[in-house]
Tab-separated table of C-alpha atoms in Angstrom:
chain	number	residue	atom	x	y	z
A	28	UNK	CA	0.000	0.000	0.000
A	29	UNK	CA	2.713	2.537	0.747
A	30	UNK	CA	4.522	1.567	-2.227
A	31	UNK	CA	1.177	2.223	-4.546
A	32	UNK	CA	0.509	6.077	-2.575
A	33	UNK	CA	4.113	7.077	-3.876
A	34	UNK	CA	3.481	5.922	-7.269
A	35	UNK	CA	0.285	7.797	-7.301
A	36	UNK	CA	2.238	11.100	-5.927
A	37	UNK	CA	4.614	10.235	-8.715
A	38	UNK	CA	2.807	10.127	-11.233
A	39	UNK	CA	0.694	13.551	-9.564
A	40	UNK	CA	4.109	15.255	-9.646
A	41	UNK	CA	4.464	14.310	-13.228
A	42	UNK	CA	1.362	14.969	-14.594
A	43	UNK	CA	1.715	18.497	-13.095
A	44	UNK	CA	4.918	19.261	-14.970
A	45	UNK	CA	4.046	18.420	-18.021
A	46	UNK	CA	1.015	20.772	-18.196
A	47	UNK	CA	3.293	23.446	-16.614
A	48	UNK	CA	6.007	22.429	-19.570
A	49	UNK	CA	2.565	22.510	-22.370
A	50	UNK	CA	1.607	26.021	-20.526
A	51	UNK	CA	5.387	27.241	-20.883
A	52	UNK	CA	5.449	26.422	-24.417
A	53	UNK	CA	1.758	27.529	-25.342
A	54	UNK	CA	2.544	30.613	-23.552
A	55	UNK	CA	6.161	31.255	-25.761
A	56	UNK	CA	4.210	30.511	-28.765
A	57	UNK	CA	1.234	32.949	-27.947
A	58	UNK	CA	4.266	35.856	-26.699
A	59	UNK	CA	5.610	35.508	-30.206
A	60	UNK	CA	2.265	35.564	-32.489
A	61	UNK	CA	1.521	38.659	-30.201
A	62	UNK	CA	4.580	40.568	-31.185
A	63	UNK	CA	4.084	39.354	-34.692
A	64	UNK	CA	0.425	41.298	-34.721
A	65	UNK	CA	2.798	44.083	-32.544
A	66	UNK	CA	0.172	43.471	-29.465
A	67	UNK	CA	2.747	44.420	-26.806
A	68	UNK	CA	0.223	44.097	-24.059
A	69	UNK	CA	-0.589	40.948	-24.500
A	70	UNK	CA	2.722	39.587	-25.365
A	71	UNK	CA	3.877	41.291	-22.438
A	72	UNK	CA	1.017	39.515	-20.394
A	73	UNK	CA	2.291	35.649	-21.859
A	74	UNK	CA	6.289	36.589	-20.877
A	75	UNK	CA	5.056	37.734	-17.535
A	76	UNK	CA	3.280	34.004	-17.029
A	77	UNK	CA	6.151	32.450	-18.671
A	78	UNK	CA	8.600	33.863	-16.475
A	79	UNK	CA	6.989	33.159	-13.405
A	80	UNK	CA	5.789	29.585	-14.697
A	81	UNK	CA	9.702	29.100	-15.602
A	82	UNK	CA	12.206	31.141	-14.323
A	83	UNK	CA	14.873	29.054	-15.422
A	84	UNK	CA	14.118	30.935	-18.872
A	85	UNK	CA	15.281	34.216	-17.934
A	86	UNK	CA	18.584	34.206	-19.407
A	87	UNK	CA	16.783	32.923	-22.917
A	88	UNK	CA	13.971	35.030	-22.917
A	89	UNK	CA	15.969	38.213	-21.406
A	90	UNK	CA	16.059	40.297	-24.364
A	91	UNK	CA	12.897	39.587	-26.259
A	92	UNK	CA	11.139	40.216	-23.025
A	93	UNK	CA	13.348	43.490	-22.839
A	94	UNK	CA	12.069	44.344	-26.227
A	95	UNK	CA	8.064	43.672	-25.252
A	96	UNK	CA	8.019	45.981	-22.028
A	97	UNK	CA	10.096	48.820	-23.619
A	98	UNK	CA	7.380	48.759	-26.193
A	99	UNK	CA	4.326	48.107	-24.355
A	100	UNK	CA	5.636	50.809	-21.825
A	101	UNK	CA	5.820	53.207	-25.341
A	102	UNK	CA	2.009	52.729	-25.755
A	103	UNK	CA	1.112	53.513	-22.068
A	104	UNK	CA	2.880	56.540	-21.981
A	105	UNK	CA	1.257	57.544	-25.414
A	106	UNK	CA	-1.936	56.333	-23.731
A	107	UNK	CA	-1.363	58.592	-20.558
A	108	UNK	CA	-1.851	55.242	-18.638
A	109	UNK	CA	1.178	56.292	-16.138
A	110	UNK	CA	0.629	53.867	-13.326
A	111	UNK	CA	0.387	50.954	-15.547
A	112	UNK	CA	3.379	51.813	-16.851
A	113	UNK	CA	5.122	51.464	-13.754
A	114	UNK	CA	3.377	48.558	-12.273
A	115	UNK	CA	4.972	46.735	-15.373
A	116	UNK	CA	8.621	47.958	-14.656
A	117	UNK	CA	7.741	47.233	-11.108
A	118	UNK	CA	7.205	43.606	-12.456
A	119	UNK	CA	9.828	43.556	-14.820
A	120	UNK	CA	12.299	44.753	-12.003
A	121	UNK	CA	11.029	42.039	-9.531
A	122	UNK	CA	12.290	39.490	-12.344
A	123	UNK	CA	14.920	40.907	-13.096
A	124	UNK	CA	16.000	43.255	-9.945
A	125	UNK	CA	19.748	43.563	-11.483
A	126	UNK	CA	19.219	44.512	-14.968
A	127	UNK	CA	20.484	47.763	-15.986
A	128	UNK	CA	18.595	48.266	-19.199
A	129	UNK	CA	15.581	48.065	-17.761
A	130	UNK	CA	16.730	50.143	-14.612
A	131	UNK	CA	17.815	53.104	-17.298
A	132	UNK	CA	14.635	52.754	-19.659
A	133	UNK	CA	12.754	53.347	-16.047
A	134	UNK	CA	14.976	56.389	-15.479
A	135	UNK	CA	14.250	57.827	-19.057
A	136	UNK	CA	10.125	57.636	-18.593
A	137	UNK	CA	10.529	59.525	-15.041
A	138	UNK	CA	12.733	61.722	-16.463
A	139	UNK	CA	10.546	62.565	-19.177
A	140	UNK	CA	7.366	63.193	-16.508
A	141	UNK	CA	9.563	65.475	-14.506
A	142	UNK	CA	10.432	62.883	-11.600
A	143	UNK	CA	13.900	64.165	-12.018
A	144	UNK	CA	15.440	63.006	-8.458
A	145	UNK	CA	13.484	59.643	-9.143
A	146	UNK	CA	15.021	58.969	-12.296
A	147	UNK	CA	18.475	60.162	-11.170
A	148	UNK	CA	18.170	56.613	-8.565
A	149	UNK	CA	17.671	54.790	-11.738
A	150	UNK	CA	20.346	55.866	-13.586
A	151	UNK	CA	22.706	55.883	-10.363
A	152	UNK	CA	21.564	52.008	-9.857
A	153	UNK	CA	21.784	51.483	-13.894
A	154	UNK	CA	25.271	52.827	-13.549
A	155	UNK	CA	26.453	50.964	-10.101
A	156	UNK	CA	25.309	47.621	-11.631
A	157	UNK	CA	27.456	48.156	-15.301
A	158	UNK	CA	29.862	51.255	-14.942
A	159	UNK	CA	30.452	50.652	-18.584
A	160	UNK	CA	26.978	51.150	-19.462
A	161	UNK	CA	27.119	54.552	-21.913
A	162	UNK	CA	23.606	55.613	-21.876
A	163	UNK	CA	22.980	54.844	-17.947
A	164	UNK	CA	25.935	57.206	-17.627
A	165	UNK	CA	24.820	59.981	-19.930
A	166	UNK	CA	21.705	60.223	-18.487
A	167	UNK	CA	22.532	60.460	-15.008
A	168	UNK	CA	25.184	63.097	-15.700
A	169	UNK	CA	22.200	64.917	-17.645
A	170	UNK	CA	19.700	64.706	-14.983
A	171	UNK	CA	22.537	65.750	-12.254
A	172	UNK	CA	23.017	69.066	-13.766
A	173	UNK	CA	19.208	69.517	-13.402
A	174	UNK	CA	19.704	68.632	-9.625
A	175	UNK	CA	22.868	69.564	-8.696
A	176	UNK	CA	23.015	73.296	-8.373
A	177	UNK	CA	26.030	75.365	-10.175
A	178	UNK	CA	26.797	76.496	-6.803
A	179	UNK	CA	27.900	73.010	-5.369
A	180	UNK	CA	30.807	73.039	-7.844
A	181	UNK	CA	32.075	76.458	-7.084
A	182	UNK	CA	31.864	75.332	-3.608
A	183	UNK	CA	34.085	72.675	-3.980
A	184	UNK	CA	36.537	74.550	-5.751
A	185	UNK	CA	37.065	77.439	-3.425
A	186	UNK	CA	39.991	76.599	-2.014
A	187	UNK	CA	39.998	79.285	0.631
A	188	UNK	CA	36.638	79.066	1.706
A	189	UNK	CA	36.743	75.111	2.133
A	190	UNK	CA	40.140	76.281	4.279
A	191	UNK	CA	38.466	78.179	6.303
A	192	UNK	CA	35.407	76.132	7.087
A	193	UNK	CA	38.115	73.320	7.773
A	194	UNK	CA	40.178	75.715	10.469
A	195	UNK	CA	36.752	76.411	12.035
A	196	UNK	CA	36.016	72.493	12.563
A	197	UNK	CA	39.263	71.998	13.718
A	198	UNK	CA	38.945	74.627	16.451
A	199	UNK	CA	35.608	73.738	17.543
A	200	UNK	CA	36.660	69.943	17.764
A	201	UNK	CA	39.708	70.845	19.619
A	202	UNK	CA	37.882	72.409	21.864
A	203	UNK	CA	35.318	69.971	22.777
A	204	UNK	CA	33.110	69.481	20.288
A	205	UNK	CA	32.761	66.102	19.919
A	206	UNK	CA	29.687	65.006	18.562
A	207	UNK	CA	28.812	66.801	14.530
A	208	UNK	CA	25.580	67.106	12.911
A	209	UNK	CA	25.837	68.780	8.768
A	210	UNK	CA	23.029	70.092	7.916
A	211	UNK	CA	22.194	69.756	4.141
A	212	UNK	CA	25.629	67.986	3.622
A	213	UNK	CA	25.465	67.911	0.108
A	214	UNK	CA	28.983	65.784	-1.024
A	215	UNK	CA	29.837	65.229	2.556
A	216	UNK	CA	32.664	67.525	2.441
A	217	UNK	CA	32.142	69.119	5.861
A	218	UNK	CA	31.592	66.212	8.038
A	219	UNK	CA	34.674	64.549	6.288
A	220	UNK	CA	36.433	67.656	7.582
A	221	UNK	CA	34.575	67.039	11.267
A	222	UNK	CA	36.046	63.266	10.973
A	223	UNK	CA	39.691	63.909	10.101
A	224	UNK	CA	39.225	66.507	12.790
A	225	UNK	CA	38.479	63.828	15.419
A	226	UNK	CA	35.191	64.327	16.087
A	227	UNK	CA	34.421	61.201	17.434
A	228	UNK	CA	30.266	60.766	16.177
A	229	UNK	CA	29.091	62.618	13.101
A	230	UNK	CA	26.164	62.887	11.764
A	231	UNK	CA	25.045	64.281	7.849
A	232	UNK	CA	21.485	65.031	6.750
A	233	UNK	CA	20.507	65.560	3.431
A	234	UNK	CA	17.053	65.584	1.554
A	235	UNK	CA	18.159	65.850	-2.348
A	236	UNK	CA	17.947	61.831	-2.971
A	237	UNK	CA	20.638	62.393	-5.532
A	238	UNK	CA	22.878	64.483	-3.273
A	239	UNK	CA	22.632	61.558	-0.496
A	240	UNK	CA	23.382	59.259	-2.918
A	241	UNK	CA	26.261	60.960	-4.203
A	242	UNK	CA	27.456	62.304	-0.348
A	243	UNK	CA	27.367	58.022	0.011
A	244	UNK	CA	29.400	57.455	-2.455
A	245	UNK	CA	32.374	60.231	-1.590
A	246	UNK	CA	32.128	59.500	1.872
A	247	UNK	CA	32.417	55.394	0.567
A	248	UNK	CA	35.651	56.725	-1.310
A	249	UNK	CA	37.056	57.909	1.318
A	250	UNK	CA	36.740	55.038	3.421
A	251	UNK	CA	34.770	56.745	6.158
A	252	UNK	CA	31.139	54.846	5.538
A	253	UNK	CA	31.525	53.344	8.992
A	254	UNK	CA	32.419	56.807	10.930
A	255	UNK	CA	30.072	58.903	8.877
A	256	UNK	CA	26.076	57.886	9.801
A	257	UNK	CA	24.297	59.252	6.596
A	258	UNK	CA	20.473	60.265	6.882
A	259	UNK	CA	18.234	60.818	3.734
A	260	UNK	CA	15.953	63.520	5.573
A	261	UNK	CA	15.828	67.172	6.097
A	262	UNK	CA	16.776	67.974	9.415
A	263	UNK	CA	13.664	69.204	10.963
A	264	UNK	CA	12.320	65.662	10.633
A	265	UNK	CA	15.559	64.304	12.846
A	266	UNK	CA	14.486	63.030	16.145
A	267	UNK	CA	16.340	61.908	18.839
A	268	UNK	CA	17.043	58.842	19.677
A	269	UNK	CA	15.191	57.407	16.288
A	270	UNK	CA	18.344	58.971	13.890
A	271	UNK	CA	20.816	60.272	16.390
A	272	UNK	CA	21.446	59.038	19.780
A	273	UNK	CA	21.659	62.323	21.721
A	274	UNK	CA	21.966	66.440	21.320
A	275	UNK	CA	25.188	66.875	19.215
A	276	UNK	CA	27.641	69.527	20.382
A	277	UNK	CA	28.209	71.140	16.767
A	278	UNK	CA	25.733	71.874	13.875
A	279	UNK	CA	27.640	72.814	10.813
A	280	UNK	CA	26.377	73.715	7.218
A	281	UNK	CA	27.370	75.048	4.127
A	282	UNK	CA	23.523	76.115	2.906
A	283	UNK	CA	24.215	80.081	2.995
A	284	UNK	CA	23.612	81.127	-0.168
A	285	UNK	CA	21.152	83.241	-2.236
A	286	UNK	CA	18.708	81.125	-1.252
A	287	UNK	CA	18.931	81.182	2.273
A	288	UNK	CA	15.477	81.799	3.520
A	289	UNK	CA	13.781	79.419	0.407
A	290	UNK	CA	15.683	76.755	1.786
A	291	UNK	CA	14.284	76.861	5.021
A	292	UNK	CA	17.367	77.111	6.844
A	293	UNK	CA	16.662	79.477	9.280
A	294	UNK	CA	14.231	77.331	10.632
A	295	UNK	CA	16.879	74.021	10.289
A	296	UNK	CA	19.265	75.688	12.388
A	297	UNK	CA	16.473	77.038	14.929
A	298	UNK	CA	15.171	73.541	15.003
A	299	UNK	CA	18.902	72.108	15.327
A	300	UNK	CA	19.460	74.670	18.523
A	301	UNK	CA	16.553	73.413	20.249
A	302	UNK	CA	16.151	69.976	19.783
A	303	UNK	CA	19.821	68.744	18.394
A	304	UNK	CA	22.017	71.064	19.910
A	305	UNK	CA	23.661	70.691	23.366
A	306	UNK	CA	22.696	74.053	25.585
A	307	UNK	CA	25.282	75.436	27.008
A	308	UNK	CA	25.410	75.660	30.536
């Protein structure tokens, strides 16, 4: 008797894979006619069962299911049908969460509907996963100079200024100072300065998604990704002990230019003396 109940699961198991096998196939067959009659949707709808059905395919069927989304996601966008546009990249990513192509063709429709920090993520990730890839760099370079204000780089290469702020650190650090919050950090360059200093916690806030990205990066080049704790937020949202452990003893920041008061940094450094700064005594 027990030897006749595993032949009948047996032959259960094997009955179920061949249907799935005569689904697969029926499925690949349908996906092809589809893009023969250039009915993305549907095509796109048999890959999506295939894949899921089989995903040992998705090396083989990697660029022809490439090819379907990029041009079913063309006729949503002419449609205006915006959020099932991204529910299929959302698919196509859960699939395939380490393809570039498909990372950058995501970047390019954001782009395109003004979700330019968004799209700069996309690119960034298109770009981390194949540095070689020529278009994920382009376009992350292009949407960076909408993001990344001409100020930034000016910044940076103001020797004296970046000096002085540097002196400054030193001084306060020397004399106590111990604990560093950087307010709107941008690339990181002033808690790197509140580091080598010997500041012994710091602490960098920064709402620009690209910027944090970027600060994440220079601050990983610099080996300091373990001294430095990074938060993508603006600083009036910090609470303590949820994102820093305690009142800091130094706020720093580097946001004083033309557009001090529409950058709400009068308020960010009133918030940071009441809540994140150590009172003096």
């Amino acid at each position: 008797m027990p030897n006749s109940n595993a032949k009948l699961r047996r032959s259960h198991r094997g009955s179920q894979e061949a249907g799935r096998r005569e689904l697969v196939s029926r499925s690949l067959q349908s996906a092809e006619h589809c893009l023969e009659d250039q009915d993305y949707g549907t095509a796109y709808a048999h890959y999506l069962l295939v894949l899921n059905l089989a995903p040992e395919l998705k090396t083989t069927v990697k660029e022809t299911f490439q090819f379907t989304l990029f041009k079913w996601a063309e006729e949503l966008d002419s449609l205006a049908r915006i959020q099932d546009l991204f529910n299929c990249y959302e698919q196509a990513l859960e699939l395939y969460p380490n393809d570039e192509v498909i990372c950058n063709s995501m970047g390019e429709h954001l782009f395109r509907m003004g979700f330019r920090d968004e799209a700069a993520g996309y690119f960034h990730k298109a770009v981390k996963l194949n540095p070689d890839f020529a278009d994920a760099k382009e376009n992350f370079y292009r949407v960076a100079n909408w993001l990344v204000e001409r100020w930034h780089f000016i910044m940076l290469n103001d020797a004296k200024r970046n000096l002085t702020y540097l002196k400054a650190i030193e001084n306060a650090v020397r004399l106590g100072c111990k604990s560093v919050l950087d307010i709107g950090t941008g690339t990181g360059i002033l808690s790197m300065f509140a580091k080598k200093a010997g500041a012994s916690y710091v602490f960098a806030c920064e709402l620009s998604k690209t910027m944090y990205k970027l600060a994440c990066d220079v601050v990983a080049a610099n080996n300091m990704e373990g001294e430095i704790k990074l938060l993508h937020l603006k600083s009036l949202d910090i609470e303590i002990p949820k994102h820093i452990p305690e009142r800091v003893s130094l706020v720093v920041t580097e946001t004083v230019d033309a557009g001090l008061f529409g950058e709400g940094i009068v308020e960010s450094l009133i918030h940071a003396w009441e809540h994140l700064l150590l009172q003096p005594k």
